[in-house]
Amino acid sequence: MGETTVATVHYVGAAVFIISLGIISLYFGIREGKRTELQGKLSPMFWRRFHFGCAAGIGVAVVFIAVAKFTGWLEDYALLIGETLAVLSFGASWLMKGLELRVLLGPKPAEGPLKAEEAATAG
């Protein structure tokens, strides 16, 4: 295998990988936007926009790589910079999607007045 073939395989593989990350972030946004709104939590529209913003960051990374490749701008570092931006954008989307503490910790018990026996023993 020559250097040109290896570079081509890497660019194609990187493009498929990065575009796949963008699609996953888009699906996170679509799914989060369909959730019901919970009082005291960030709205589903916030999360939809957050994940769509991460997907947009991935899109910017792809465009940056393409422009840099064809213009020769930052030729030695363009792929590294673009891949880093894409992975960080996806990482933010993935971490925030996975950070569903209300699911992990379960529902909060209903708060209310103490029962008579609890009140008597609490004092």
CSV table of C-alpha atoms in Angstrom, one decimal:
chain,number,residue,atom,x,y,z
A,1,MET,CA,0.0,0.0,0.0
A,2,GLY,CA,1.3,3.4,-0.9
A,3,GLU,CA,1.1,6.6,1.1
A,4,THR,CA,-1.7,8.0,-1.2
A,5,THR,CA,-3.8,4.9,-0.7
A,6,VAL,CA,-3.4,5.0,3.1
A,7,ALA,CA,-4.3,8.7,3.2
A,8,THR,CA,-7.4,8.1,1.1
A,9,VAL,CA,-8.5,5.2,3.3
A,10,HIS,CA,-8.0,7.4,6.4
A,11,TYR,CA,-9.9,10.4,4.9
A,12,VAL,CA,-12.8,8.2,3.9
A,13,GLY,CA,-12.9,6.4,7.2
A,14,ALA,CA,-12.7,9.6,9.1
A,15,ALA,CA,-15.5,11.1,7.1
A,16,VAL,CA,-17.8,8.2,7.7
A,17,PHE,CA,-16.9,8.2,11.4
A,18,ILE,CA,-17.4,11.9,11.8
A,19,ILE,CA,-20.6,12.1,9.8
A,20,SER,CA,-22.0,9.1,11.9
A,21,LEU,CA,-21.3,11.1,15.1
A,22,GLY,CA,-23.2,14.0,13.7
A,23,ILE,CA,-26.2,11.8,12.8
A,24,ILE,CA,-26.2,10.3,16.3
A,25,SER,CA,-26.2,13.8,17.8
A,26,LEU,CA,-29.1,14.8,15.6
A,27,TYR,CA,-31.1,11.7,16.7
A,28,PHE,CA,-30.3,12.6,20.4
A,29,GLY,CA,-31.8,16.1,19.7
A,30,ILE,CA,-34.9,14.6,18.0
A,31,ARG,CA,-35.5,12.2,20.8
A,32,GLU,CA,-34.9,14.8,23.6
A,33,GLY,CA,-37.3,17.2,21.9
A,34,LYS,CA,-40.1,14.7,22.1
A,35,ARG,CA,-39.9,14.2,25.8
A,36,THR,CA,-42.5,15.6,28.2
A,37,GLU,CA,-41.5,18.7,30.1
A,38,LEU,CA,-40.7,18.2,33.8
A,39,GLN,CA,-41.1,21.0,36.3
A,40,GLY,CA,-37.7,22.2,37.6
A,41,LYS,CA,-35.8,20.6,34.7
A,42,LEU,CA,-34.4,22.1,31.5
A,43,SER,CA,-37.0,22.0,28.7
A,44,PRO,CA,-37.0,19.5,25.9
A,45,MET,CA,-36.5,22.3,23.5
A,46,PHE,CA,-33.3,23.3,25.3
A,47,TRP,CA,-32.0,19.8,25.0
A,48,ARG,CA,-33.0,19.6,21.3
A,49,ARG,CA,-31.1,22.8,20.6
A,50,PHE,CA,-28.1,21.6,22.6
A,51,HIS,CA,-27.8,18.4,20.7
A,52,PHE,CA,-28.5,20.1,17.3
A,53,GLY,CA,-25.7,22.6,18.3
A,54,CYS,CA,-23.3,19.7,18.9
A,55,ALA,CA,-24.3,18.2,15.5
A,56,ALA,CA,-23.7,21.7,13.9
A,57,GLY,CA,-20.2,21.7,15.6
A,58,ILE,CA,-19.5,18.4,13.9
A,59,GLY,CA,-20.7,19.8,10.6
A,60,VAL,CA,-18.4,22.8,11.0
A,61,ALA,CA,-15.5,20.3,11.6
A,62,VAL,CA,-16.3,18.4,8.4
A,63,VAL,CA,-16.4,21.7,6.4
A,64,PHE,CA,-13.2,22.9,8.0
A,65,ILE,CA,-11.4,19.6,7.1
A,66,ALA,CA,-12.7,19.8,3.5
A,67,VAL,CA,-11.8,23.5,3.0
A,68,ALA,CA,-8.4,23.1,4.6
A,69,LYS,CA,-7.7,20.0,2.4
A,70,PHE,CA,-8.6,21.8,-0.8
A,71,THR,CA,-6.9,25.1,0.0
A,72,GLY,CA,-3.8,23.8,1.7
A,73,TRP,CA,-4.5,25.9,4.8
A,74,LEU,CA,-3.1,24.3,7.9
A,75,GLU,CA,-2.4,21.3,5.7
A,76,ASP,CA,-0.4,19.4,8.3
A,77,TYR,CA,-2.9,19.9,11.2
A,78,ALA,CA,-6.3,20.3,9.5
A,79,LEU,CA,-7.4,16.7,10.0
A,80,LEU,CA,-6.3,16.6,13.6
A,81,ILE,CA,-8.0,19.9,14.4
A,82,GLY,CA,-11.2,18.9,12.6
A,83,GLU,CA,-11.4,15.5,14.2
A,84,THR,CA,-10.7,16.9,17.6
A,85,LEU,CA,-13.5,19.5,17.2
A,86,ALA,CA,-15.9,16.8,16.0
A,87,VAL,CA,-15.0,14.4,18.8
A,88,LEU,CA,-15.3,17.1,21.5
A,89,SER,CA,-18.7,18.2,20.1
A,90,PHE,CA,-19.9,14.6,20.1
A,91,GLY,CA,-18.5,14.0,23.5
A,92,ALA,CA,-20.5,16.9,24.9
A,93,SER,CA,-23.7,15.6,23.3
A,94,TRP,CA,-23.0,12.0,24.5
A,95,LEU,CA,-22.1,13.0,28.1
A,96,MET,CA,-25.1,15.2,28.5
A,97,LYS,CA,-27.4,12.6,27.0
A,98,GLY,CA,-25.9,10.0,29.4
A,99,LEU,CA,-26.1,12.3,32.4
A,100,GLU,CA,-29.7,11.6,33.1
A,101,LEU,CA,-29.6,11.7,36.8
A,102,ARG,CA,-33.3,11.6,37.2
A,103,VAL,CA,-33.3,8.2,35.5
A,104,LEU,CA,-30.2,6.9,37.3
A,105,LEU,CA,-31.2,8.0,40.8
A,106,GLY,CA,-34.9,7.2,40.4
A,107,PRO,CA,-37.9,9.3,41.3
A,108,LYS,CA,-37.7,11.6,44.4
A,109,PRO,CA,-40.0,10.6,47.2
A,110,ALA,CA,-43.0,12.8,47.6
A,111,GLU,CA,-42.3,15.5,50.2
A,112,GLY,CA,-45.2,16.3,52.5
A,113,PRO,CA,-46.1,16.8,56.2
A,114,LEU,CA,-44.7,14.3,58.6
A,115,LYS,CA,-47.0,11.6,59.7
A,116,ALA,CA,-48.1,11.8,63.4
A,117,GLU,CA,-45.8,9.0,64.5
A,118,GLU,CA,-42.9,10.4,62.6
A,119,ALA,CA,-43.5,13.8,64.0
A,120,ALA,CA,-43.6,12.4,67.6
A,121,THR,CA,-40.3,10.5,67.2
A,122,ALA,CA,-38.6,13.3,65.2
A,123,GLY,CA,-38.6,15.7,68.1
